[in-house]
Coordinates of C-alpha atoms in Angstrom, one line a residue:
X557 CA 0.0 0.0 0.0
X558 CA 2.8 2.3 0.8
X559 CA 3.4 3.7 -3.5
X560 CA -0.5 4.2 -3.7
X561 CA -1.1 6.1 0.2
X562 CA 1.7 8.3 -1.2
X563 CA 0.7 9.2 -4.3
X564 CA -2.4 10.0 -2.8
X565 CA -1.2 12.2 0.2
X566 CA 0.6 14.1 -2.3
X567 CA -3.1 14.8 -4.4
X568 CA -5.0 15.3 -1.4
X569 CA -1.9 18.1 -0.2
X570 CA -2.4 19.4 -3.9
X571 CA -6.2 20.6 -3.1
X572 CA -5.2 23.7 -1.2
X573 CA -8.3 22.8 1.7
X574 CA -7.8 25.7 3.6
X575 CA -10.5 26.3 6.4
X576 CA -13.1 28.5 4.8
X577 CA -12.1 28.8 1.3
X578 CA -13.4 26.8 -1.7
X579 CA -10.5 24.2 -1.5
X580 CA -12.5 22.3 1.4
X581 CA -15.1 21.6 -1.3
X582 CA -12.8 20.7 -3.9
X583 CA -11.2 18.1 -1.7
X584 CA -14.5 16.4 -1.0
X585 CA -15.3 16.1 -4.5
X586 CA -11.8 14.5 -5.0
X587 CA -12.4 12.3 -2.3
X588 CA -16.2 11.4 -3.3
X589 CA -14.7 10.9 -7.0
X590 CA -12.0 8.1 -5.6
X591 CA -14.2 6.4 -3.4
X592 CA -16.6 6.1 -6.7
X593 CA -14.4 4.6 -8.4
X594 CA -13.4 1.3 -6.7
X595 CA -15.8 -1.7 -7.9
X596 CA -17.7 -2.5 -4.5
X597 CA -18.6 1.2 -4.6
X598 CA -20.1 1.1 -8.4
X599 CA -21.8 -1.9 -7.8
X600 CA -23.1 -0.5 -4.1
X601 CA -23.4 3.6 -5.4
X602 CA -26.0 4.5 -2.8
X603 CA -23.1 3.1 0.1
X604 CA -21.1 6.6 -1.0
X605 CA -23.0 9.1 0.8
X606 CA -22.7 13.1 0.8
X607 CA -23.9 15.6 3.0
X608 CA -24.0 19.0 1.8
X609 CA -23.1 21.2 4.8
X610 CA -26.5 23.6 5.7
X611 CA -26.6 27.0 4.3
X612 CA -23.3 27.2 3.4
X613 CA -21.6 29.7 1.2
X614 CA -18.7 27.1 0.3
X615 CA -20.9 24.0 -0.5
X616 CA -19.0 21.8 1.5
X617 CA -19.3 18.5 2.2
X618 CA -19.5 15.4 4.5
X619 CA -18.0 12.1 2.6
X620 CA -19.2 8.9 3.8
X621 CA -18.7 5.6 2.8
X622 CA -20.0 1.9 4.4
X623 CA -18.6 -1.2 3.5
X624 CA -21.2 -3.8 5.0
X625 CA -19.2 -7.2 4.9
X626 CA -20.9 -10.3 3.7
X627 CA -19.6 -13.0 5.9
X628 CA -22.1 -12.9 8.5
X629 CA -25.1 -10.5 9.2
X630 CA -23.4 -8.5 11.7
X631 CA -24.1 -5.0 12.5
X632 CA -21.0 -4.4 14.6
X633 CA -19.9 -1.5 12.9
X634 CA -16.6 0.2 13.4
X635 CA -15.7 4.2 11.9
X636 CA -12.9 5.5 10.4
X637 CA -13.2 9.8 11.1
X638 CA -10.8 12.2 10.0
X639 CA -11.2 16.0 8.8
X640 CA -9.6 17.2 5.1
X641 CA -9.5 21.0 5.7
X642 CA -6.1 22.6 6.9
X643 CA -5.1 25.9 8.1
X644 CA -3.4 28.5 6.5
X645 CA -0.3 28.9 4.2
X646 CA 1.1 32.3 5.4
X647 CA 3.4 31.0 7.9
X648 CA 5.5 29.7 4.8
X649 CA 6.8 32.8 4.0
X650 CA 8.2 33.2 0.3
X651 CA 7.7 29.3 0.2
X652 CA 4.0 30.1 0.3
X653 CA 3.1 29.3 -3.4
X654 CA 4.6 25.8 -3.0
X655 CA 3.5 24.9 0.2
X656 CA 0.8 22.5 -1.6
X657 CA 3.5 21.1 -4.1
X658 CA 5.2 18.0 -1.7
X659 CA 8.6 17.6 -4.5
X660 CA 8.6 21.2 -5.5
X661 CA 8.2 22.5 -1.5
X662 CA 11.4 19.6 -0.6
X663 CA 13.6 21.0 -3.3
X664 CA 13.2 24.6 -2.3
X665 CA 13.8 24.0 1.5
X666 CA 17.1 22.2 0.2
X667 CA 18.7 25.5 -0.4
X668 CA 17.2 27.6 2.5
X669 CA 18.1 27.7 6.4
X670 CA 16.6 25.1 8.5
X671 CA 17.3 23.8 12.0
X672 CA 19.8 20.7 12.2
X673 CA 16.7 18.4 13.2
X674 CA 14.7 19.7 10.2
X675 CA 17.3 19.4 7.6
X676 CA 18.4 15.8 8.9
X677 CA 14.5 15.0 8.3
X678 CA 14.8 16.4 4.8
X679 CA 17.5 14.7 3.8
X680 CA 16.7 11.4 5.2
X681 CA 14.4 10.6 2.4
X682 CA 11.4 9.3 5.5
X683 CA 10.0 12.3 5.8
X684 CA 7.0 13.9 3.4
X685 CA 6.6 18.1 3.6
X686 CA 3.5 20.2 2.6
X687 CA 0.8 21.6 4.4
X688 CA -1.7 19.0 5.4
X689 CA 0.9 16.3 4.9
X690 CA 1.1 15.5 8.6
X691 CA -2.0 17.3 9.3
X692 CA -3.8 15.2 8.5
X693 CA -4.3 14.1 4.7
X694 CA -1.7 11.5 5.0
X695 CA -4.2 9.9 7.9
X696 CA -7.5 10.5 5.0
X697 CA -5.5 8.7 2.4
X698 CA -4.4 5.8 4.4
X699 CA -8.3 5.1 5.5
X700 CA -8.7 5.8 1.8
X701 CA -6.4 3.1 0.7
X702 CA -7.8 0.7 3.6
X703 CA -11.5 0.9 2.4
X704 CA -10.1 0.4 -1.2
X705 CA -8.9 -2.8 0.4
X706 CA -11.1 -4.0 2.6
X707 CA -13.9 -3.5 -0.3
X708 CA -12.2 -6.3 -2.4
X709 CA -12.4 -8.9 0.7
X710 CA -15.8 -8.1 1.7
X711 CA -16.8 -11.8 1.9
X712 CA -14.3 -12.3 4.4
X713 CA -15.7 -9.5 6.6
X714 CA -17.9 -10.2 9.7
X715 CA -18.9 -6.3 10.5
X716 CA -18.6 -3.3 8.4
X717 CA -16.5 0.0 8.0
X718 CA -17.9 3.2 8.2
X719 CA -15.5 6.0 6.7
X720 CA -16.2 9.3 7.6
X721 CA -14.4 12.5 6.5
X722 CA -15.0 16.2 7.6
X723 CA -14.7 19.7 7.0
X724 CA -14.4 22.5 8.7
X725 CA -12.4 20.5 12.1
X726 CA -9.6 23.6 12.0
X727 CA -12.0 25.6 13.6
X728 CA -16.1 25.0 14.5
X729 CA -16.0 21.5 13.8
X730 CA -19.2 22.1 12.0
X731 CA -18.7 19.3 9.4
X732 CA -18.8 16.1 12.2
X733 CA -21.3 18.2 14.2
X734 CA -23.9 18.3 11.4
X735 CA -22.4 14.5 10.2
X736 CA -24.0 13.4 13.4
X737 CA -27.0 13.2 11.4
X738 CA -26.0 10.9 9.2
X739 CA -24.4 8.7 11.6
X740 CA -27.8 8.7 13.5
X741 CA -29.5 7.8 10.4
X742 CA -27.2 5.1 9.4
X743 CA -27.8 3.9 13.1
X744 CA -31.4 3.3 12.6
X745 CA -31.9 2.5 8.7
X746 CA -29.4 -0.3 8.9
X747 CA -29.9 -1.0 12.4
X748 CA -25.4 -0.4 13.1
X749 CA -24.3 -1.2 16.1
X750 CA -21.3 1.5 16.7
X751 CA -18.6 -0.3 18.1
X752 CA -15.9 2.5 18.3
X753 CA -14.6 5.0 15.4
X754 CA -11.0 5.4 14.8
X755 CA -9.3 9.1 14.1
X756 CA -6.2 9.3 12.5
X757 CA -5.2 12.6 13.5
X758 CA -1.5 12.9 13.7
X759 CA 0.7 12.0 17.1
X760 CA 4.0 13.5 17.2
X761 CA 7.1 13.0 20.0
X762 CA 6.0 14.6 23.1
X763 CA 9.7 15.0 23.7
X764 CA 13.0 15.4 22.2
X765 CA 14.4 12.1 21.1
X766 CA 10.6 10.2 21.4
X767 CA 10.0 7.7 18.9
X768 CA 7.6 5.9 21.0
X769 CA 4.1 6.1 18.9
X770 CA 0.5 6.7 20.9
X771 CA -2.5 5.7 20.9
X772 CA -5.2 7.9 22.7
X773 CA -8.7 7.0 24.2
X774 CA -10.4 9.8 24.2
X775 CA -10.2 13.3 23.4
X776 CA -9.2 16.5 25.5
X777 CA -12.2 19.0 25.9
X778 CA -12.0 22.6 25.3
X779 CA -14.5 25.4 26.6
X780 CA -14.0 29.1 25.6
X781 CA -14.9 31.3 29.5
X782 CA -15.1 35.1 28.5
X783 CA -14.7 37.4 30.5
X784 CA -16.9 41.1 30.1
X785 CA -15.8 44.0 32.8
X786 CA -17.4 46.7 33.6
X787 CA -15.3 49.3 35.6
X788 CA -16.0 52.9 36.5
X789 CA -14.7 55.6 33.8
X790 CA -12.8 58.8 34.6
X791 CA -10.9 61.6 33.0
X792 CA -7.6 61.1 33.3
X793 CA -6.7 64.1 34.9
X794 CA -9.2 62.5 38.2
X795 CA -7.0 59.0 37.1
X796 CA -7.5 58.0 40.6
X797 CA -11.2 58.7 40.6
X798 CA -12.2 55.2 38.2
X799 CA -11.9 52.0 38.1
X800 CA -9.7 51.1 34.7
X801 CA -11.5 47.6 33.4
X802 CA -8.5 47.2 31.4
X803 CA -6.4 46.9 34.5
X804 CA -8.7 44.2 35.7
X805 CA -8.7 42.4 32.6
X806 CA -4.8 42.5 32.8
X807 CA -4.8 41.0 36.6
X808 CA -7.2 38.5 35.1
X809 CA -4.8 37.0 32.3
X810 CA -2.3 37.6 35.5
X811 CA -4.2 35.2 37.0
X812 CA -5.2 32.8 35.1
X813 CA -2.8 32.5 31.8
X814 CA -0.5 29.3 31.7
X815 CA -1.3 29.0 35.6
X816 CA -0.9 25.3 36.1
X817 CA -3.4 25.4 38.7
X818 CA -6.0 25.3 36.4
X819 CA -5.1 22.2 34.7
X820 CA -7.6 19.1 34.8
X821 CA -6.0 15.8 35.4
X822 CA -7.4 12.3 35.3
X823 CA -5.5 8.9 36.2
X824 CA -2.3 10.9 36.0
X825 CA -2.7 12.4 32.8
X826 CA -3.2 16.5 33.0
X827 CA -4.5 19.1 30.2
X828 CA -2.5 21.9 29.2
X829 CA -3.3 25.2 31.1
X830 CA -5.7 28.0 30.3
X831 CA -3.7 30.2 27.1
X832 CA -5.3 33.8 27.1
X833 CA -7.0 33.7 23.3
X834 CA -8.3 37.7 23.5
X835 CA -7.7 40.5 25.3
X836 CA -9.0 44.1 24.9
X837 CA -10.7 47.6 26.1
X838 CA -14.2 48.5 24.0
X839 CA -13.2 52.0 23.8
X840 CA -14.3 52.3 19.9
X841 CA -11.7 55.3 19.4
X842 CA -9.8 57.3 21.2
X843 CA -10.2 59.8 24.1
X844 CA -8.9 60.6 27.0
X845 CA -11.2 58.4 29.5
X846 CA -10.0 55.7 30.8
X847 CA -11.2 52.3 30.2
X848 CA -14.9 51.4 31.1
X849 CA -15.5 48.2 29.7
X850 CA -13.0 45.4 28.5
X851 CA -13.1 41.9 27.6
X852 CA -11.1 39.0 27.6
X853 CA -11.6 34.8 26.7
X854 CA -9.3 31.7 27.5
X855 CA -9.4 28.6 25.7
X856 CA -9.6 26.3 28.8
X857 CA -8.8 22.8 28.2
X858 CA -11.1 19.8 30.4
X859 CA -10.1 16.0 31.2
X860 CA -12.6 15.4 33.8
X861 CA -13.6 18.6 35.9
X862 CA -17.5 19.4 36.0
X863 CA -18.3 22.9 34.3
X864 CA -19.7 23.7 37.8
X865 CA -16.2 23.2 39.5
X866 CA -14.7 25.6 36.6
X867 CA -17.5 27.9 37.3
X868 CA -16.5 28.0 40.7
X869 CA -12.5 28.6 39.8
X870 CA -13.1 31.0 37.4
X871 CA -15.5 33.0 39.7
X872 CA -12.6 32.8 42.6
X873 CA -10.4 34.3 40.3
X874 CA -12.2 37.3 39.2
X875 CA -13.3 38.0 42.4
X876 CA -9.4 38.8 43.3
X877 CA -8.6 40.4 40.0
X878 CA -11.0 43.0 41.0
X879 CA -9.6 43.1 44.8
X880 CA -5.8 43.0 43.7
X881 CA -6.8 45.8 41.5
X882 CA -8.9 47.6 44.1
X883 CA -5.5 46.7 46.4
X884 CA -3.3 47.9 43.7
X885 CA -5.2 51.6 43.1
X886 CA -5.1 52.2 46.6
X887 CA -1.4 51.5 47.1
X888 CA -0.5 54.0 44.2
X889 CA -2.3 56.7 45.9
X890 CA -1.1 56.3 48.8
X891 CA 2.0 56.9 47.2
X892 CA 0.8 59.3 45.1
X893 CA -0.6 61.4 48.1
X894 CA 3.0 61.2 50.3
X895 CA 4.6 62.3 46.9
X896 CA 1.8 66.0 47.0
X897 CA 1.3 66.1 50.5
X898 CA -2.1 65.5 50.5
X899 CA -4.2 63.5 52.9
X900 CA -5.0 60.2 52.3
X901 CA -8.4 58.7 52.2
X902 CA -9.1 54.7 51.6
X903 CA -11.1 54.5 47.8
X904 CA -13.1 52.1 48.3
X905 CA -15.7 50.3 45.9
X906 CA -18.5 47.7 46.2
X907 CA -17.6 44.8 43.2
X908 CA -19.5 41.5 41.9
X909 CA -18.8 38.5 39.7
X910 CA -22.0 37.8 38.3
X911 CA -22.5 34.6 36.0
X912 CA -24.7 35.6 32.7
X913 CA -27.5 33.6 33.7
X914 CA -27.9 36.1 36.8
X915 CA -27.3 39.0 34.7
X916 CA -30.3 37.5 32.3
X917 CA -32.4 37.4 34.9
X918 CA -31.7 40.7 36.3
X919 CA -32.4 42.1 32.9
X920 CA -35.6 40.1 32.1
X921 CA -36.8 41.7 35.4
X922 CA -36.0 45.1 34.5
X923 CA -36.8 44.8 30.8
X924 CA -40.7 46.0 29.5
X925 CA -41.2 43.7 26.9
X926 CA -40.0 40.2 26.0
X927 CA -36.3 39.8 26.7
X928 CA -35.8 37.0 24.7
X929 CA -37.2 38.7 21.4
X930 CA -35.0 41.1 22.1
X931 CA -31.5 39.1 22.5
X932 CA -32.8 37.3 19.6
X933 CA -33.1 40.5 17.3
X934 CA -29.6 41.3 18.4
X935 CA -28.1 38.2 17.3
X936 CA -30.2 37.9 14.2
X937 CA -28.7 41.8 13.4
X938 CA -25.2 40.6 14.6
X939 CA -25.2 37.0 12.4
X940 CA -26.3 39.5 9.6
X941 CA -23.1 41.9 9.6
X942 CA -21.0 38.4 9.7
X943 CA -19.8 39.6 13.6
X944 CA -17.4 37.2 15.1
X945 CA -19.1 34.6 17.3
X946 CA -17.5 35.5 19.7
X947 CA -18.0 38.7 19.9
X948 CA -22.1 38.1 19.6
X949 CA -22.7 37.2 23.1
X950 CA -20.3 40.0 24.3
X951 CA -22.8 42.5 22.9
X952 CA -25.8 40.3 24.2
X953 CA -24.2 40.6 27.7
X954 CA -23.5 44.6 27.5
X955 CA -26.6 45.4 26.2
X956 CA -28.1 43.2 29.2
X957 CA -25.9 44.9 31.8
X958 CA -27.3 48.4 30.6
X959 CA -30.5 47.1 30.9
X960 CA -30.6 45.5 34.4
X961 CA -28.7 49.2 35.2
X962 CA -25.4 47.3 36.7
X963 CA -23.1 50.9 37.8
X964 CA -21.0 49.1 40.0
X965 CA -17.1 47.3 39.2
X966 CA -18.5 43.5 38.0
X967 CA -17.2 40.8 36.1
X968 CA -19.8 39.0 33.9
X969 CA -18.9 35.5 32.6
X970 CA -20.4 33.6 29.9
X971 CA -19.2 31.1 27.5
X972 CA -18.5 31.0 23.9
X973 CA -17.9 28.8 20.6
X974 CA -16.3 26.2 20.0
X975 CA -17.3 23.8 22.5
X976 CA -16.0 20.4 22.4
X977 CA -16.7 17.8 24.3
X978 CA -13.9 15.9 26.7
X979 CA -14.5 12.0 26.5
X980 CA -12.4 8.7 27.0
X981 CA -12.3 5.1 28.1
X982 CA -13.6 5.0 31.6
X983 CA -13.5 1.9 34.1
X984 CA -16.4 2.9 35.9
X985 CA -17.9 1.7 32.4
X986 CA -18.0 -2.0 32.2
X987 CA -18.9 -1.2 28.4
X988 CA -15.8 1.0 27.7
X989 CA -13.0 -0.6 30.4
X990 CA -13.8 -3.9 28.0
X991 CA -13.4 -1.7 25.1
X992 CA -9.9 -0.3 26.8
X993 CA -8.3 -3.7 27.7
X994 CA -9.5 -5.2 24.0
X995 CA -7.0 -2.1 22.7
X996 CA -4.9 -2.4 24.8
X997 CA -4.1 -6.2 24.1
X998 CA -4.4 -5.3 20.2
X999 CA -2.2 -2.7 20.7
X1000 CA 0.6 -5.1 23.1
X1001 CA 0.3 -7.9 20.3
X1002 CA 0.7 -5.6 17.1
X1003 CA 3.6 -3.4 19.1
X1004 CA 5.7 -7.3 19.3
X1005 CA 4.7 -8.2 15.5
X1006 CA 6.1 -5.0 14.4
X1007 CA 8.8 -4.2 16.6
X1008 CA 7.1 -0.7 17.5
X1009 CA 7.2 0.7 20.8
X1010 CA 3.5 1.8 21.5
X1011 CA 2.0 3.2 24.6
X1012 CA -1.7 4.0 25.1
X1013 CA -3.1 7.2 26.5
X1014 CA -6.5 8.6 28.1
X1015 CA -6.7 11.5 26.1
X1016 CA -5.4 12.9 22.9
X1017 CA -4.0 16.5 23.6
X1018 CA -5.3 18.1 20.7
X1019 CA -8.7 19.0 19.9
X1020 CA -10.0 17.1 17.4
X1021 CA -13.6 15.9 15.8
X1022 CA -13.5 13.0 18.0
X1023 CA -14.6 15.0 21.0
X1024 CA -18.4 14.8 19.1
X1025 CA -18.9 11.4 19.3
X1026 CA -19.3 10.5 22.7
X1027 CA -20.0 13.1 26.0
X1028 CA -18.5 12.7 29.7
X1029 CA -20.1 15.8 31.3
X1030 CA -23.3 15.1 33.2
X1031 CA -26.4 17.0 32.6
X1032 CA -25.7 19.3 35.3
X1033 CA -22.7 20.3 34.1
X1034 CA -24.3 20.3 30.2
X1035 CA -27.1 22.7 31.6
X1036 CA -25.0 25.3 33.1
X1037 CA -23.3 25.1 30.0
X1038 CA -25.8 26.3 28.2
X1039 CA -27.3 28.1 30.6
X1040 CA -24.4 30.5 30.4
X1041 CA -23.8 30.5 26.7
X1042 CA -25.9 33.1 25.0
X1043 CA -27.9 32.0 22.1
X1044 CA -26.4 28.9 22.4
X1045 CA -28.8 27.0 20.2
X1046 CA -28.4 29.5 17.3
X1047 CA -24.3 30.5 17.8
X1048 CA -23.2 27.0 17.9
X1049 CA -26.0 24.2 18.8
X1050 CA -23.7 21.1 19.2
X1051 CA -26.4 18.4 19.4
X1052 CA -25.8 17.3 23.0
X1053 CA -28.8 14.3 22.9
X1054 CA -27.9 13.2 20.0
X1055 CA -23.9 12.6 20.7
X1056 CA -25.6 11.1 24.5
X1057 CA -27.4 9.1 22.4
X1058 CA -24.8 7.9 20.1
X1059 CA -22.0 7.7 22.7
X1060 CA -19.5 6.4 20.2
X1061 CA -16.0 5.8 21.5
X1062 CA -13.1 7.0 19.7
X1063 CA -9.7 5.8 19.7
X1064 CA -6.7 8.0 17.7
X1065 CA -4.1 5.8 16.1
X1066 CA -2.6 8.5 13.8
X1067 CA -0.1 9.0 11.0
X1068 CA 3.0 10.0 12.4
X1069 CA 4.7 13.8 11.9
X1070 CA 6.1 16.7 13.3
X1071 CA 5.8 20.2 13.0
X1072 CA 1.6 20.6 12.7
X1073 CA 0.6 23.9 11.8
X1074 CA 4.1 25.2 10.9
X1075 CA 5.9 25.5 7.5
X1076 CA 8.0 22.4 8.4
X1077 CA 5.4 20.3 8.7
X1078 CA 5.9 16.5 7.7
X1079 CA 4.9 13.0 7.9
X1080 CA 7.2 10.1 8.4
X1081 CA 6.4 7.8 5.8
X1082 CA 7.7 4.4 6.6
X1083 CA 5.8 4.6 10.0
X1084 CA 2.6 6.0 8.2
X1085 CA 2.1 4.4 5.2
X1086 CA 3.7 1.3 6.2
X1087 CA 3.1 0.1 9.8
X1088 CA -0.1 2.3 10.4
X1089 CA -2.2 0.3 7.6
X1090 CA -1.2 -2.7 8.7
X1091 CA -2.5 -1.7 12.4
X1092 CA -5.5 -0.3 11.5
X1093 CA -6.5 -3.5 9.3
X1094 CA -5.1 -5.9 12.0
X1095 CA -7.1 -4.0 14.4
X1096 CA -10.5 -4.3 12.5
X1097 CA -9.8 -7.9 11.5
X1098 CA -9.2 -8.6 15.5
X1099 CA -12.1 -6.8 16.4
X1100 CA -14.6 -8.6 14.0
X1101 CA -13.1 -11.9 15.3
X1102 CA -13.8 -11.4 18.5

């Protein structure tokens, strides 16, 4: 398989997919057109399903593809899920016009400066550059390749193979949140019984030197907490007469950003911590007043921790923000008034952390009329001029605080798009501890047979599309959620039944790279189109035995 999962990488890299441009439809049709053209597939046409993302501008496209084996009537059904879209090209530089072209891209970095590790990669012949290479085409055309395959033994086949590949994962994951239509629909017109899906998003060395490869269990989660301030204004000539928002918004990312308490572990494994994503006043130009209103958002990542825990952490650490700051203002003027000679008097101010649920209902109090027509004309207005989704329930939750006539120093938080899911293997799941140990022996016996060093892993520490097949949180921690997401169901309505309902495990086997989402990025080739098939198939051929 290893000449025909090449030449294919290198066609899939070709189709510049770049998240939101016209590529990501191309690539579908490319991948539709392939799939059509194997024999099981033109003698089974209706097997080759597409799904036409809604009311989009771009016309992309779901690709599925079932392969329903003929040996028994089983409806043990195991997936195959990856995305096609990639992001951007500008990090490339002046290689930017080849970074789609695998040869022509690996004779131009030849003659340029790289790093020792990068060139001995390059020169080493294992290793295949281009965006998307690692990224994860390379992972698309070796399920590719395997279906091709599997579709000529289908006799031999006790269960079937579902191959599922999606747009838009680089940034809303809208292409496997809408696919979970399909998969429901598959689930009751064929009557599949959803074993597990399989990603093959890449792994890399978690360290310098690693060549041990990973298999994860389950995918990280990721919520986006936003924070909006409201301070007091002032001129600044009366400087010490406000309460600067942008000063609290500063001792929030203080706080909070790359603060290892806030990292979730589970069984030993722990997320990354929260990475400050925005930060800014909402002074629209300037003047010489100081900062009223700010806002700031974290992407946070989850393993296990209930949203009403986080709540609870994130609500600790706003309430100090506005005290350090408080603190902070009175120092400097105490300072300030030694330094004039003028007599010092405590400031002092009366400040809340309000979740935006509260601040909903504060407003739907105050408000003469209905409040949710009125948040709903907003958004409708806001969806209209294309506003950022993030920056949607921001003016919900201002226009709420004027309403509900907040005057005094508060912190309002709310949540924001994406949302995905955190999920794995758990043992207090007699379902899913026998799914982890069946793995886990797969993994043990393949790992001797191919003289690989494997290790397996709770949760893989990207986010990926995996996230919406299968749900950990509880309903309680779902419902506060939402509760505190504005217009969740028309900003981003990830269909939380449904993927209940579903509750698909996902394991990530992965082609093998480095350098995701940078110029140098690459996939070893003798590990990924090589030993990876060969997994994958031994893995399904295991799985249907037992």
């Amino acid at each position: 398989m290893f000449d025909e999962i090449l030449d294919l990488t290198k066609k899939l890299v070709s189709i510049a997919s770049v998240n939101t441009t016209p590529g990501e439809h191309d690539i579908a049709c490319f991948i539709e057109s392939y799939l059509r053209d194997i024999p099981y597939f033109k003698e089974h046409s209706n097997q080759v399903m597409i799904q036409k993302l809604k009311n989009d501008s771009l016309d992309r496209r779901n690709v599925f593809a079932l392969i329903k084996g003929e040996k028994e009537n089983s409806k043990d059904t195991i997936i195959l899920h990856g995305h096609m879209d990639t992001v951007d090209v500008e990090d490339f530089g002046q290689l930017k016009e080849f970074a789609f072209d695998c040869d022509e891209l690996m004779k131009k970095l030849k003659n340029i400066n790289l790093s020792s590790e990068v060139r001995e990669d390059l020169e080493s012949g294992n290793w295949l550059f281009g965006r998307g290479a690692c990224d994860m085409k390379s992972g698309v055309a070796v399920f590719m390749v395997i279906l091709k395959y599997l579709s000529e033994k289908v006799k031999e086949i006790e269960g079937n193979i579902l191959l599922s590949v999606n747009p838009v994962e680089e940034n809303l994951h809208t292409g496997i949140i809408e696919g979970l239509e399909v998969l429901e629909d598959l689930k009751e017109k064929e009557k599949l019984n959803y074993i597990f899906a399989i990603n093959n998003d890449y792994i890399c060395p978690l360290y310098e030197g690693d060549t041990t490869k990973y298999v994860y269990t389950g995918a990280v989660g990721k919520i986006l907490p936003c924070f909006y301030i409201q301070g007091r204004e002032t001129h600044v000539a009366q400087c010490f007469e406000g309460f600067d928002a942008s000063m609290v918004a500063a001792e929030l990312v203080r706080l909070i950003n790359l603060n290892p308490e806030f990292c979730d572990g589970y069984k030993g494994e722990f997320t990354l911590p929260p990475s400050v994503l925005k930060m800014k006043d909402l002074k629209p130009q300037y003047n010489v007043q100081t900062s009223f209103t700010s806002f700031l958002y974290f992407n946070y990542f989850i393993h296990n921790t209930s949203i009403k825990e986080i709540l609870q952490k994130l609500k600790k650490a706003a309430k100090k923000s506005l005290d350090n700051v408080l603190e902070d203002i009175n120092q400097n003027y105490k300072e300030y008034c030694k330094l004039t000679n003028v007599d010092y008097k405590k400031i002092g101010y009366e400040t809340q952390v309000l979740e935006y649920e509260e601040v909903y209902e504060l407003a739907k109090k105050a408000f003469d009329g209905n409040i949710d027509e009125y948040i709903d004309e907003i958004t409708e207005k806001c969806i209209n001029e294309k506003v950022d989704k993030r920056e949607i329930p921001l003016e919900i939750t201002k226009k709420l605080c004027e309403i509900a006539e907040i005057r005094i120093p508060t912190i309002v938080i709310f949540f924001a798009a994406p949302y995905c899911p955190h999920n794995t293997l758990k043992d207090e799941d007699k379902k899913e501890k026998r799914i982890y140990g069946e793995i886990s022996e797969i993994v043990k016996e393949f790992s001797e047979k191919s003289n690989e060093e494997y290790k397996v892993m709770q949760f893989f520490p990207s986010l990926t599309d995996s996230s919406y097949l299968k749900i950990d949180d509880d309903d309680e921690s779902l419902n506060l959620l939402t509760g505190n997401f504005p217009q969740y169901k028309k900003l981003y309505n990830v269909p939380l039944g449904t993927i209940k309902k579903l509750n698909i495990p996902a394991v990530n086997y992965g082609c093998y790279g480095k350098d995701a989402h940078k110029w140098t990025e690459r996939v070893y080739m003798p590990y990924t189109f090589k030993v990876l098939p060969e997994f994958i198939i031994d893995t399904i051929e295991k799985y249907f035995e037992k």
